Amino acid sequence: MSYGSSIRLLLGNVVHAADVIWARRLRRRPHFLPVLLLFVTWQCNRRCSMCGVSRIPSPLNEPELSLEEYVAVFRSARRLGTRLMLVSGGEALTRGAMLFDLIASAREHGIATHLCTNGGLVTDETAERLQECGTQSISVSLESPDSAINDRIRGAGSHRQAIEALGRFQRLAPRVHLGINCTITSLNFRGVANMVPFAESLGVHQIKFAPVHVNLLHHHKEAGDFGELLFQEAQWPELRAEMRALSAAVRKTRLLATSPYFINRIPGSPRERRLAACYAGYSACAMDPYGYISPCPDIATTLSVRQRPLDAWWQSEEFDALRRQVDACDCRCWDALFAEMSLRMGANSLWDGFWRTLRSFTFYYGKSQP
């Protein structure tokens, strides 16, 4: 990406961000859709203990979206000024070669792609093709420097496979920015600050933390099925101390990391209500594997891109009604996208959030494509 292109992209994102902030505060419809959150499948090669994706019901007699349908979505997204697409699942790589074509099409429509993966299906060919099709950044799930703790949460062999995946990307896809996603649970919170130097040693560019949560993609899972992952009240003092240590570690690291402001809010009581005004449905739109769109995965809808184009729904009264649900929601949400974004928009962290946003820009858009 040329210097001039980078400046134009940055200025465009500033305009979009201003539009989103004022739309949320004035309770009006935003003109743009900055981020498209795509869950391209509910299929997964793992059954991680904190994840409820396998419990999500699939609609009867409806196939997952085809490549042609995704191309139509990207055309709509371009009309809305979408610049970034976050691709997840399930495990997105279970969709095979179609995923590479999907990412290439998004790039042709001016949309950068960030892919989340557990790393278990990453081969040499996969790493090379993800770079060739234009993937800008990839995050791999990793829960601890200790393989035994990680594998207890994510399954046998998951620690080794995640580290091998990162190594493959570094060797075979050097233009792709790399990150780690870490879920903080009662099994791995002790010494979790050690994940920061561990991530540095692995040569990644970013590390993101979020606590285990029972809503969003996991709300179909019974609370009792989370077992020992959830924090007990007796653990809160120790959790607060660990989060202070983690906050100090991310302030010192060269890596792009979750904001200390977000981390310091993690030890709060689960009886507390929403952390901040939520920007779901203003800054981003979520779409499931079958084309149903909503502000966030917690809000079930019948709005489908198979019925109307994405831009028509985004600017519709029906989606405005969903935004009003977001405005009224008081869930203490820990979504890695919306919760931290919402906290950054607050007065207490806006300046810090500004500089972190600039660094995020480099991570998601910075490397040139062939």
PDB file of C-alpha atoms in Angstrom, residues 22 50 66 154 232 256 259:
ATOM      1  CA  TRP A  22     -22.504  10.783  16.441  1.00  0.00           C
ATOM      2  CA  MET A  50     -15.602 -22.391  26.776  1.00  0.00           C
ATOM      3  CA  SER A  66     -22.134 -19.587  -1.519  1.00  0.00           C
ATOM      4  CA  ARG A 154      -8.875 -26.360  23.956  1.00  0.00           C
ATOM      5  CA  GLN A 232     -16.179 -17.756  41.713  1.00  0.00           C
ATOM      6  CA  LEU A 256      -0.525  -4.119  19.936  1.00  0.00           C
ATOM      7  CA  SER A 259      -6.243  -1.707  26.361  1.00  0.00           C
TER       8      SER A 259
END
